[in-house]
Short mmCIF file of C-alpha atoms and ligand atoms in Angstrom, two decimals:
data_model
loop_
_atom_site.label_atom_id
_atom_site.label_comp_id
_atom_site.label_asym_id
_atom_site.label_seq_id
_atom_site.Cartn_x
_atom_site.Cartn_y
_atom_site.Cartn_z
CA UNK A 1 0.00 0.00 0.00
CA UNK A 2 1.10 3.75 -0.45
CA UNK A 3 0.84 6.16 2.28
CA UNK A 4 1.31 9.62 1.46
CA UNK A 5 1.79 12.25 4.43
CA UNK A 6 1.23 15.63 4.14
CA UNK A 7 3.79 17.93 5.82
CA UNK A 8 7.94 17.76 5.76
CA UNK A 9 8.87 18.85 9.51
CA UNK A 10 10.28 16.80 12.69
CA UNK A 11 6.42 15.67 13.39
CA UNK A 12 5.94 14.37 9.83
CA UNK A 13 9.46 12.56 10.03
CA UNK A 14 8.03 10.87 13.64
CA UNK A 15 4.83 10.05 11.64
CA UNK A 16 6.81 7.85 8.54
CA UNK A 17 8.89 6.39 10.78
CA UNK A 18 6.70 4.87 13.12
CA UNK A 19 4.34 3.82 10.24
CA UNK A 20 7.24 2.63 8.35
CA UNK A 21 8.48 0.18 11.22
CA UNK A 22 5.21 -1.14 11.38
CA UNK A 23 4.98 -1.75 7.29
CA UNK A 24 8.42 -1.51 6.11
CA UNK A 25 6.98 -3.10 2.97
CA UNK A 26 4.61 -0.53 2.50
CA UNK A 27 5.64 2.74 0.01
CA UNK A 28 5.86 6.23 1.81
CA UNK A 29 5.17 9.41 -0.03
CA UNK A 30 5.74 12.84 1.89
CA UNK A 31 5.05 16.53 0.57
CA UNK A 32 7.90 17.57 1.26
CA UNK A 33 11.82 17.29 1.64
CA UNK A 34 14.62 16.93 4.16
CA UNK A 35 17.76 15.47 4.89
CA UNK A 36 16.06 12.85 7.06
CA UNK A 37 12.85 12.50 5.21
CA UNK A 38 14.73 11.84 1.90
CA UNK A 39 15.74 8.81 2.96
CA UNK A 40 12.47 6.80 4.14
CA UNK A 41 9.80 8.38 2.05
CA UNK A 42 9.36 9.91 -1.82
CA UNK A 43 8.45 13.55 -2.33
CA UNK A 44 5.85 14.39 -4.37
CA UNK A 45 6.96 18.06 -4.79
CA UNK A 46 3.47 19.55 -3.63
CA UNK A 47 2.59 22.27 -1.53
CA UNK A 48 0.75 21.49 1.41
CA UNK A 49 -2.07 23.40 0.82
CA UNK A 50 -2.52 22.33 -3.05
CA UNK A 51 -5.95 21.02 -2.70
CA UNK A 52 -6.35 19.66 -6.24
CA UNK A 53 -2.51 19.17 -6.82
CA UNK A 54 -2.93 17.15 -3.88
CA UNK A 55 -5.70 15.14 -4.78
CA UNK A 56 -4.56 14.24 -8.09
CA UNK A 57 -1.16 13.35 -6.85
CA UNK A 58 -2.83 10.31 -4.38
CA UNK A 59 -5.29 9.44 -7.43
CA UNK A 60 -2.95 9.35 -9.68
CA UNK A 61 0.01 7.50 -7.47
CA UNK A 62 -3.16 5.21 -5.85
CA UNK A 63 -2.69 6.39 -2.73
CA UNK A 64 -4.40 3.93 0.06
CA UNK A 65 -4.20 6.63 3.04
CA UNK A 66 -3.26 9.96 3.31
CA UNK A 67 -2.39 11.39 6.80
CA UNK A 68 -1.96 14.77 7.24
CA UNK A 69 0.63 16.40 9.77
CA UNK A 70 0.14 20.28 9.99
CA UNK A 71 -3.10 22.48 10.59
CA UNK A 72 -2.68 24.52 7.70
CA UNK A 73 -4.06 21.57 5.15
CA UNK A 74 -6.74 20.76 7.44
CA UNK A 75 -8.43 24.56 7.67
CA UNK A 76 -8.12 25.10 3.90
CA UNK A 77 -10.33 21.83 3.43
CA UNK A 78 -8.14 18.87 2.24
CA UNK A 79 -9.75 16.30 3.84
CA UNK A 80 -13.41 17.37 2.43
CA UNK A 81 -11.61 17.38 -0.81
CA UNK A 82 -9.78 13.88 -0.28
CA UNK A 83 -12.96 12.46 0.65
CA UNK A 84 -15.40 14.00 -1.49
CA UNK A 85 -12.82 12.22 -4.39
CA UNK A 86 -13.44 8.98 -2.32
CA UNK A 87 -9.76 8.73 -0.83
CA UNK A 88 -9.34 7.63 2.80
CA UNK A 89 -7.50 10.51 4.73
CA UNK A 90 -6.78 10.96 8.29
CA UNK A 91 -7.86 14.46 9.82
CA UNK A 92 -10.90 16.67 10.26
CA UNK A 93 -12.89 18.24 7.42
CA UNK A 94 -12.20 22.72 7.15
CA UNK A 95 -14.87 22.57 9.24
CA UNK A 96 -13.73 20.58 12.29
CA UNK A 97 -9.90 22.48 11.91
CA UNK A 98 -11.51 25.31 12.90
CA UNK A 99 -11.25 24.41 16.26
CA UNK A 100 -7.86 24.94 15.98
CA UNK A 101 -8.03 27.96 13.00
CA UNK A 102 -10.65 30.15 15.04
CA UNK A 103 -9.72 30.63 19.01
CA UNK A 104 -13.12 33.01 19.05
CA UNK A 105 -14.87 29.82 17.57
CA UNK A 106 -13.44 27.61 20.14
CA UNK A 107 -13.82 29.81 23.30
CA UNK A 108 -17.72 30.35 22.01
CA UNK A 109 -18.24 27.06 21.89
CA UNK A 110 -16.25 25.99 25.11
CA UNK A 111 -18.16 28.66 26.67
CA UNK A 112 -21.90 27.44 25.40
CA UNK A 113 -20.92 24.03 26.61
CA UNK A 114 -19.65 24.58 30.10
CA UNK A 115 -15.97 23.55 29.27
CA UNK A 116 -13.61 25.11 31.56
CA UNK A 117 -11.71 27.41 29.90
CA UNK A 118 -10.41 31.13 30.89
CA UNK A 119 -13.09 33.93 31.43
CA UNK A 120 -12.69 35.63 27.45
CA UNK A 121 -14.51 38.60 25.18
CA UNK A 122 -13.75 38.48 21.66
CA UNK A 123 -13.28 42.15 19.44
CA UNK A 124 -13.06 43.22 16.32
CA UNK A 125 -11.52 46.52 17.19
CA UNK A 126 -9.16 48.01 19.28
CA UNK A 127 -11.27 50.36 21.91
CA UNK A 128 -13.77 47.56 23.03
CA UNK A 129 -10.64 45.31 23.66
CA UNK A 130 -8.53 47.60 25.63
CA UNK A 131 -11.92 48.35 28.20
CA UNK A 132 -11.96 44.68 28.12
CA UNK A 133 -8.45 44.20 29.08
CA UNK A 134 -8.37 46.56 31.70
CA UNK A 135 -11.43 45.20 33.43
CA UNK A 136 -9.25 42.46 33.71
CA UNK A 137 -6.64 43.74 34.64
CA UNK A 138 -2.66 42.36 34.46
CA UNK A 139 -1.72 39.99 33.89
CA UNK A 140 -4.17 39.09 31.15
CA UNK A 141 -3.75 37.47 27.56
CA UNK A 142 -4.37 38.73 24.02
CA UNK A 143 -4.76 36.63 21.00
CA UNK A 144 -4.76 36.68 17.46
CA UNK A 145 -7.93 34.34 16.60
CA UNK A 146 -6.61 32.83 13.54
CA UNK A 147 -3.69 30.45 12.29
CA UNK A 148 -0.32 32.30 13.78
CA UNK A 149 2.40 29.12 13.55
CA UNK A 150 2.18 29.27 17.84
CA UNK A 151 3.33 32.97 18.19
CA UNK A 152 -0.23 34.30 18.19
CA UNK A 153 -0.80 34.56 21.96
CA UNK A 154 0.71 37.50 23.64
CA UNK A 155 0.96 36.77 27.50
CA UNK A 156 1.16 40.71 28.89
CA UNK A 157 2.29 41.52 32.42
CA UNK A 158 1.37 45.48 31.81
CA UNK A 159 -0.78 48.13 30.63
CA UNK A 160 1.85 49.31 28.45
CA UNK A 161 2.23 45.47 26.99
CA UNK A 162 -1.25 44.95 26.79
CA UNK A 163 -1.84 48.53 24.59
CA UNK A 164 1.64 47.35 22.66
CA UNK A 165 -0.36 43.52 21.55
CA UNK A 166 -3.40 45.20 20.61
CA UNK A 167 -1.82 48.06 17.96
CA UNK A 168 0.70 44.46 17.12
CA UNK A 169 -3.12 42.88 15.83
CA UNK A 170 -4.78 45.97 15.57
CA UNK A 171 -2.79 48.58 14.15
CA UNK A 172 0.48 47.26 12.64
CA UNK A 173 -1.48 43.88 11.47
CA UNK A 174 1.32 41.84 12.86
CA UNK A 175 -0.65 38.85 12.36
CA UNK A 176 -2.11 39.90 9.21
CA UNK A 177 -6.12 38.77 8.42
CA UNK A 178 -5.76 36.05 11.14
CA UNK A 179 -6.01 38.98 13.90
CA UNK A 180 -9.04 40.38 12.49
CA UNK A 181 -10.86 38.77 15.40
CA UNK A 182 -9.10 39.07 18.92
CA UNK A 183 -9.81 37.07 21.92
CA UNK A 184 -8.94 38.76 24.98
CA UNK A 185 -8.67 36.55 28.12
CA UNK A 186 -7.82 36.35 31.67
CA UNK A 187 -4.22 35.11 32.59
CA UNK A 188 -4.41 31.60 34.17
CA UNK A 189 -1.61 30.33 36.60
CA UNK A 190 -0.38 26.74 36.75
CA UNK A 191 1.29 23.73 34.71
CA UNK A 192 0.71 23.69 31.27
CA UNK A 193 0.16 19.88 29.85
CA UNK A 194 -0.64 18.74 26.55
CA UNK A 195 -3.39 15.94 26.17
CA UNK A 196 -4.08 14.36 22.76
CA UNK A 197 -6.64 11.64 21.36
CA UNK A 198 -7.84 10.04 18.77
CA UNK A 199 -11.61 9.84 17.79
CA UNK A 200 -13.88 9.05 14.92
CA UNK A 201 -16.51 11.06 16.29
CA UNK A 202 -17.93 8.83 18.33
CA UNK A 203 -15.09 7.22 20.66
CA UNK A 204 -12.00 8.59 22.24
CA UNK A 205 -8.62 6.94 22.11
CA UNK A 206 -6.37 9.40 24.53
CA UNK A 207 -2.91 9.11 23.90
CA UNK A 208 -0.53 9.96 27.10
CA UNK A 209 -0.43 13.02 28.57
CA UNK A 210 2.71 15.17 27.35
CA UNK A 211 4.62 18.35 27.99
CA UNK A 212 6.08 20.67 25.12
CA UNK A 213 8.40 23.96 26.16
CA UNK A 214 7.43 26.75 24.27
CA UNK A 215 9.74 29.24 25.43
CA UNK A 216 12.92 29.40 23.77
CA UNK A 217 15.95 29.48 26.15
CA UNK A 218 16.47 27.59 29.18
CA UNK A 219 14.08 28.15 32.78
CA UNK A 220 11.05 28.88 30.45
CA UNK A 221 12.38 31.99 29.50
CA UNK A 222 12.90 33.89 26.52
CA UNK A 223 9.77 34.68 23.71
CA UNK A 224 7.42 31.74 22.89
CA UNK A 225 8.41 29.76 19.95
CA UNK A 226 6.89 26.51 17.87
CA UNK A 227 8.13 24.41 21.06
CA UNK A 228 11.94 23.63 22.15
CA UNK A 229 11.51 19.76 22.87
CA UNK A 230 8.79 17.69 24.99
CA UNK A 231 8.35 14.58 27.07
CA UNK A 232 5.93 11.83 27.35
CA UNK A 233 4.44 10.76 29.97
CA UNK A 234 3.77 13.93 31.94
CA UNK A 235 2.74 12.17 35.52
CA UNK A 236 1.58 15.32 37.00
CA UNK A 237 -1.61 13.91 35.63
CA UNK A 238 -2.05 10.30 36.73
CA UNK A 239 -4.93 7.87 35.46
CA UNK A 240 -7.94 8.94 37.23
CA UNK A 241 -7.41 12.78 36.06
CA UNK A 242 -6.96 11.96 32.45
CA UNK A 243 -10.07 10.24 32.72
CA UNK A 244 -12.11 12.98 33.90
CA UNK A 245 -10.69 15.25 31.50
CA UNK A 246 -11.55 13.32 28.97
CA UNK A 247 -15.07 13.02 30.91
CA UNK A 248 -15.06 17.25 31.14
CA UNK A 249 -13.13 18.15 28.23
CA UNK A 250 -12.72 16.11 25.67
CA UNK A 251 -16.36 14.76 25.75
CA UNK A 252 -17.75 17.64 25.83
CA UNK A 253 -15.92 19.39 23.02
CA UNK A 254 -16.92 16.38 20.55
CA UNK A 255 -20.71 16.93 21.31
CA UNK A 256 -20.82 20.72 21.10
CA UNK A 257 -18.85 19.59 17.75
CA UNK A 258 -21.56 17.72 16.91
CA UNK A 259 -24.50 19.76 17.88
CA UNK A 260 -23.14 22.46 16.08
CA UNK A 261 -23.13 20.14 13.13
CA UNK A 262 -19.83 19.48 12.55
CA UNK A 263 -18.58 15.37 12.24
CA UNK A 264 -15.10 15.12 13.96
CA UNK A 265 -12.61 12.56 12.98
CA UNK A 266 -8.91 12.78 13.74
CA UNK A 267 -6.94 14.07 16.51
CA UNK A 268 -8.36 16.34 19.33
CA UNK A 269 -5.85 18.31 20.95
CA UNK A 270 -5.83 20.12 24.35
CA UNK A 271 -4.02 22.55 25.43
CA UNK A 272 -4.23 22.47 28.90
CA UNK A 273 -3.37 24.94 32.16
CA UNK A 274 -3.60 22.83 35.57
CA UNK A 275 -5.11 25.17 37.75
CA UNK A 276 -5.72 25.50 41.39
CA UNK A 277 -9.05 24.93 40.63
CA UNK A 278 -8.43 22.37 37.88
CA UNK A 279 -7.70 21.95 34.71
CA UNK A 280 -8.38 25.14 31.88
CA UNK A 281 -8.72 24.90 28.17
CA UNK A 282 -6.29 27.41 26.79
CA UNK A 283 -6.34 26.19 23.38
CA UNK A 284 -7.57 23.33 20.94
CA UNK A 285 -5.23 21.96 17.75
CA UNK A 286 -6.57 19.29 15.54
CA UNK A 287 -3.88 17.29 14.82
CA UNK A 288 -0.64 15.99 16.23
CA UNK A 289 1.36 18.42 18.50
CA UNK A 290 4.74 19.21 17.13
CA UNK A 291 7.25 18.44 19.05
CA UNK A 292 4.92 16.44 21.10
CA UNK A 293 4.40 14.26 18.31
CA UNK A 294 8.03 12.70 18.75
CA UNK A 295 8.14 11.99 22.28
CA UNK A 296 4.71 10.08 21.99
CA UNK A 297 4.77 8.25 18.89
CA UNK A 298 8.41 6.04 19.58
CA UNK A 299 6.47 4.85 22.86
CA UNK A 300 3.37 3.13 20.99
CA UNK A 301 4.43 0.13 20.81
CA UNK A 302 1.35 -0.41 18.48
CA UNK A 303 0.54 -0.47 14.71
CA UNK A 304 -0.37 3.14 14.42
CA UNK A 305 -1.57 2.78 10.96
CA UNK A 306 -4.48 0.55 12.62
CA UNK A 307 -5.06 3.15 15.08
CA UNK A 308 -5.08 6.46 12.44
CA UNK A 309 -7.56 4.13 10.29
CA UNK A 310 -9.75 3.73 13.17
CA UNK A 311 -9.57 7.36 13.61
CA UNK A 312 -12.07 8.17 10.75
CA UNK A 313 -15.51 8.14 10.09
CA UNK A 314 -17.26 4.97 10.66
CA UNK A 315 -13.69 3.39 11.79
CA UNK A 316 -14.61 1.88 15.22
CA UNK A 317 -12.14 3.10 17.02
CA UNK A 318 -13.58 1.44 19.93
CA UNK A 319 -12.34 -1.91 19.16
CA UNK A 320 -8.93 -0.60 19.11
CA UNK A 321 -6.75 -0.56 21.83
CA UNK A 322 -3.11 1.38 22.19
CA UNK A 323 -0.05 -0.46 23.60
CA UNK A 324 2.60 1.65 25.26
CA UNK A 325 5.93 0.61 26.05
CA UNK A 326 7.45 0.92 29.33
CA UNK A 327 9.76 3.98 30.24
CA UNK A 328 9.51 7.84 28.77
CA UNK A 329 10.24 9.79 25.70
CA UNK A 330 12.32 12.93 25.60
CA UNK A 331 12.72 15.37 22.50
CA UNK A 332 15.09 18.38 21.93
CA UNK A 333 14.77 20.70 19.57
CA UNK A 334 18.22 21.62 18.20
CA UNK A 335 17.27 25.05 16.59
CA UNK A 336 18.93 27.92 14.36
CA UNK A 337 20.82 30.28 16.62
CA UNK A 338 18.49 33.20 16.18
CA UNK A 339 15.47 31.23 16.29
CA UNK A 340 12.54 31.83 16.57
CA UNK A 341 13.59 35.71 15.22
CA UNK A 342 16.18 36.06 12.01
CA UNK A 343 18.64 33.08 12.06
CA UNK A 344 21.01 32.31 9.04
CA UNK A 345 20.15 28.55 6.97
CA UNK A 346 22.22 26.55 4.50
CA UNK A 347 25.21 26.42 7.46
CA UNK A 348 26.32 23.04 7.09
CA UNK A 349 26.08 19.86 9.96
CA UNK A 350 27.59 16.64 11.03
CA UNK A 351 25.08 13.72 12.42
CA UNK A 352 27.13 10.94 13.31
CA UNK A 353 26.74 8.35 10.86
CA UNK A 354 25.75 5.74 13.99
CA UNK A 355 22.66 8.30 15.01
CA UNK A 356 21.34 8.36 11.47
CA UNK A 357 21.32 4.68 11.41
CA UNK A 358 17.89 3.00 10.82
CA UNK A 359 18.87 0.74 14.00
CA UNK A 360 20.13 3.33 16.07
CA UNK A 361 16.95 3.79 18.26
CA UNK A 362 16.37 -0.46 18.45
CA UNK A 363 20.38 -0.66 19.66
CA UNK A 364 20.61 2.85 22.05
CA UNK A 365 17.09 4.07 21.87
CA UNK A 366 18.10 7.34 20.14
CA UNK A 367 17.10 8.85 16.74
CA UNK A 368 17.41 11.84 15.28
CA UNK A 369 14.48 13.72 13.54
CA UNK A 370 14.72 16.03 10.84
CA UNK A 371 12.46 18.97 11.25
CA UNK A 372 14.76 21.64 8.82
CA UNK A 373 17.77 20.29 7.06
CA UNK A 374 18.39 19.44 3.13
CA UNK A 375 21.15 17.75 1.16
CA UNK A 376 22.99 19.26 -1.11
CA UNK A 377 26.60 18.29 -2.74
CA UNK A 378 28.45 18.47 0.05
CA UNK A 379 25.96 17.34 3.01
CA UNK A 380 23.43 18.34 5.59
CA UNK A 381 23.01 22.01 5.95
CA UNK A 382 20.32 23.58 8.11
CA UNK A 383 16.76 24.44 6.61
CA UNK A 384 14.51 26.06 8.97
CA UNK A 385 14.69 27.14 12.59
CA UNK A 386 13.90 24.26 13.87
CA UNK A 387 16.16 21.96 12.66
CA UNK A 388 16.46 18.52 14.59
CA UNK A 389 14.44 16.56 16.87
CA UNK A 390 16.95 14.44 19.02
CA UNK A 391 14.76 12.35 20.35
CA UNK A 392 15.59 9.13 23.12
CA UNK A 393 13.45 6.61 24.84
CA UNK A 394 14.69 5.58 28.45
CA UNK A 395 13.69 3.66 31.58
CA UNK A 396 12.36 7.72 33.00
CA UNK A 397 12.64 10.83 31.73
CA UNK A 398 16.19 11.08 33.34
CA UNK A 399 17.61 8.49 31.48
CA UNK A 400 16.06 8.84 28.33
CA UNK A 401 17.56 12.90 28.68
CA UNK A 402 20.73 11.91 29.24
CA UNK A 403 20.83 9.71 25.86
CA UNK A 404 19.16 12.74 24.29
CA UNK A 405 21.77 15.84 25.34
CA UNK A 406 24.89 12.50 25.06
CA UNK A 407 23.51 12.53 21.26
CA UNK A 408 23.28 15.95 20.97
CA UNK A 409 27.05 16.68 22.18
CA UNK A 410 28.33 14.35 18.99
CA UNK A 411 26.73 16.84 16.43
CA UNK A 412 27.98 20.07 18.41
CA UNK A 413 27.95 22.56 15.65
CA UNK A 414 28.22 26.26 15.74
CA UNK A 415 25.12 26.96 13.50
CA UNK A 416 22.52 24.91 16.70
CA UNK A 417 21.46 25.89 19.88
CA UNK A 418 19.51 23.59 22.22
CA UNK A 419 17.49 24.36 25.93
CA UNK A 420 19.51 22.05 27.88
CA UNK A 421 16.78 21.71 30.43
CA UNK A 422 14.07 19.77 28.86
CA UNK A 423 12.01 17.79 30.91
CA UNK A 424 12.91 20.11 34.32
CA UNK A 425 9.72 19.91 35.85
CA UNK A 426 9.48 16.09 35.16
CA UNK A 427 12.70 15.30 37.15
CA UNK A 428 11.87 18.04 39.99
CA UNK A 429 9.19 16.10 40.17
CA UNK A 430 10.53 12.98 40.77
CA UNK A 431 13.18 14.14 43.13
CA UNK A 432 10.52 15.59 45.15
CA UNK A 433 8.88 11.95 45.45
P1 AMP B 501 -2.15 29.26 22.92
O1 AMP B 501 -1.62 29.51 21.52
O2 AMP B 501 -3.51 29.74 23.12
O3 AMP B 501 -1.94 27.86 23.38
O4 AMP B 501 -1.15 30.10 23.85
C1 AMP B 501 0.24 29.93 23.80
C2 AMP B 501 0.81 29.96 25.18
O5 AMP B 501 0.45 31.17 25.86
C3 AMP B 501 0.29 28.85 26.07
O6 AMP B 501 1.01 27.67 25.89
C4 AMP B 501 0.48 29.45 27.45
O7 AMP B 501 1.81 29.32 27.88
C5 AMP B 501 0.18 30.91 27.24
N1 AMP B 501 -1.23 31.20 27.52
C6 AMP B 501 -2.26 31.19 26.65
N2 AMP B 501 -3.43 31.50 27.25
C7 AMP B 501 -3.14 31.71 28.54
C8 AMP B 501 -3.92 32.07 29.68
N3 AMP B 501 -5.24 32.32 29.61
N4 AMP B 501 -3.28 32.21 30.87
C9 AMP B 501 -1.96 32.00 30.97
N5 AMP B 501 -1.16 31.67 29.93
C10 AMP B 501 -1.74 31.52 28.72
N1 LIG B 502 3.45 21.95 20.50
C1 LIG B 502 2.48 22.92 20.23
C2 LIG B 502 1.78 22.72 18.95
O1 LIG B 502 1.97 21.76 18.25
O2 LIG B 502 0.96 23.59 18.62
#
């Protein structure tokens, strides 16, 4: 069978590999390139968001499942398009991504449906929001409504940075059409934990809880970037929480889906603040957290494929189960210095020859993702500001960090920068057992 996925970063790379040790006799076909993904998966030169390019491509090439990695794809309708051509594709239709493409849509519905999420108004121009905001008061949060690649949410800790983020959506258009709508919301104080399932509309499949690190330097400090590295599991949320968030949350959100009309398949993802008073919604995605995607997926232990099937309309994912292997995940991000602001590509780097190998994660538990590299003639040069996913699996999160930053010191190179602190609040926690 061919499987094409849609999307060329560090999550997509996670995705083929883990399908492609459960089938390694099945053909791969990927959207995009990159030094890692050339080597497992054929590109179909296609932009993500090529509708019909896209859907002649898996026509033409017979494609017998498409699953697709980013949100982008999803809100500008490929799925309704894959399966209005009668091809099987995992995701939500436009109108399920927008969830995930409209926060305004997703508070109004979270608020309609007594989800917990943070007290919000939503505006449309600049006056009404600043009365708003200082009714609230600092700290409070202001956010672009639409699609913003994770940099759309401006936590502000004054007046003067709360009138600065609403001229950034306002007045300057920082965020261009996608902060035409602006939710303004009150600051919530806690954990943050990311919990993910699978569904085909009718049943829920959660996946374990995980924790991304969104800030870019070290002590969660710095601006807010596309994430820095994650873990899996988080335990700060043990078994009987998970279920009654999916009991509070993630129930909930699928039948306000539904009584609003709207048929969700795919992955539900929640962004989630663990309050004092429990847990908050501060956000939904519809699709696989990146880089939470690669400390989760080398732990199912699994056929995926089965499970992303499931994961569609009419797919009974109720008589699937998920098998997890023993131990935790941890992913770095090794990024462009710079990142996430101006950062220089095309600088060359080394990866040991024994990380790239296929067997290096069954022999040390370690492989490398690519999120932005490329070949050229004379080897791997950076891409993108993300650039590699070093991800390890280990006995806890301690051990499977130290194979990650061990890893990470054989492709030292001038042109990366890593937080070396991933997983900090994992291992506090465990010393404090
Ligand atoms: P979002 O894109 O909505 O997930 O927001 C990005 C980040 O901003 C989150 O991961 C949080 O760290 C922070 N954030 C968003 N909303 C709130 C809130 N209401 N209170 C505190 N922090 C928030
Ligand atoms: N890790 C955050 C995201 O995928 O949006």
């Amino acid at each position: 069978m061919k499987i094409l996925v849609v999307g060329s970063g560090g999550r997509e790379h996670a995705l083929i590999w883990k399908l492609r040790r459960d089938h390694p006799d099945y053909e791969f076909l990927v959207t995009g390139r990159s030094g890692g993904l050339d080597d497992v998966a054929r590109c179909v030169e296609s932009s993500p968001t090529d509708i019909d390019g896209l859907v002649e491509t898996a026509q033409r090439e017979r494609v017998g499942f498409t699953v697709v990695g980013p949100e982008l794809p999803l809100a500008a309708g490929l799925v309704d398009a894959f399966r209005e051509a009668g091809l099987a594709v995992f995701g939500p239709t436009r109108a399920g991504a927008r969830l995930e493409s409209s926060k305004a849509y997703a508070k109004r519905l979270m608020q309609t449906h007594g989800i917990p999420t943070a007290r919000f108004e939503v505006f449309t121009a600049k006056g009404p929001a600043t009365a708003f905001a200082d009714e609230l008061g600092v700290p409070c949060v202001v956010k672009a409504s639409g699609l913003a690649a994770g940099k759309g949410a401006l936590v502000c800790t004054t007046t003067a940075e709360v009138a600065d983020a609403l001229a950034a959506c306002f007045d300057r258009r920082d965020f261009g059409a996608a902060g035409d709508e602006v939710v303004v919301e009150e600051f919530v104080a806690g954990e943050e934990a990311s919990m993910i399932a699978l569904t085909d509309g009718r049943d829920l499949l959660p996946l374990l809880p995980s924790q991304d690190h969104k800030r870019a330097a070290d002590g969660d400090q710095g601006p807010n970037t596309g994430g820095m590295g994650a873990y899996a599991p988080a335990t700060m949320l043990d078994a009987s929480q998970q279920a009654e968030i999916v009991e509070t949350v993630f129930r909930p959100i699928l039948a306000a889906l539904e009584a609003d009309g709207v048929a969700f398949s795919g992955c539900l993802y929640a962004g989630l603040m663990l309050t004092a008073t429990g847990p908050q919604v501060l956000e939904w995605n519809v699709r696989f957290g990146d880089p939470e995607a690669q400390a989760l997926l080398p732990l199912i232990d699994t056929d995926l494929l089965a499970l992303l099937m499931a994961a569609t309309p009419g797919g009974r994912l109720g008589e699937q189960e998920i098998g997890w292997r023993e131990g935790a995940c941890v992913t770095v991000v090794a990024a462009s210095v710079g990142y996430p602001s101006d950062h220089e590509t095309g600088v060359p780097i080394d990866i040991p020859p024994e990380l790239e190998a296929d067997n290096a994660f069954d022999r040390d538990g370690v492989v490398v993702f690519h999120a932005g590299t490329r070949r050229d003639a004379g080897g791997l040069i950076t891409a993108g500001g993300r650039v590699l996913n070093v991800t390890a699996v280990g006995a806890d999160v301690g051990a499977a960090r130290e194979r990650v930053y061990g890893a990470l010191a054989r492709i030292e190179s001038p042109a990366l920068r890593w937080r070396s602190d991933i997983g900090w609040r994992e291992l506090a926690r465990a010393l404090a057992e």
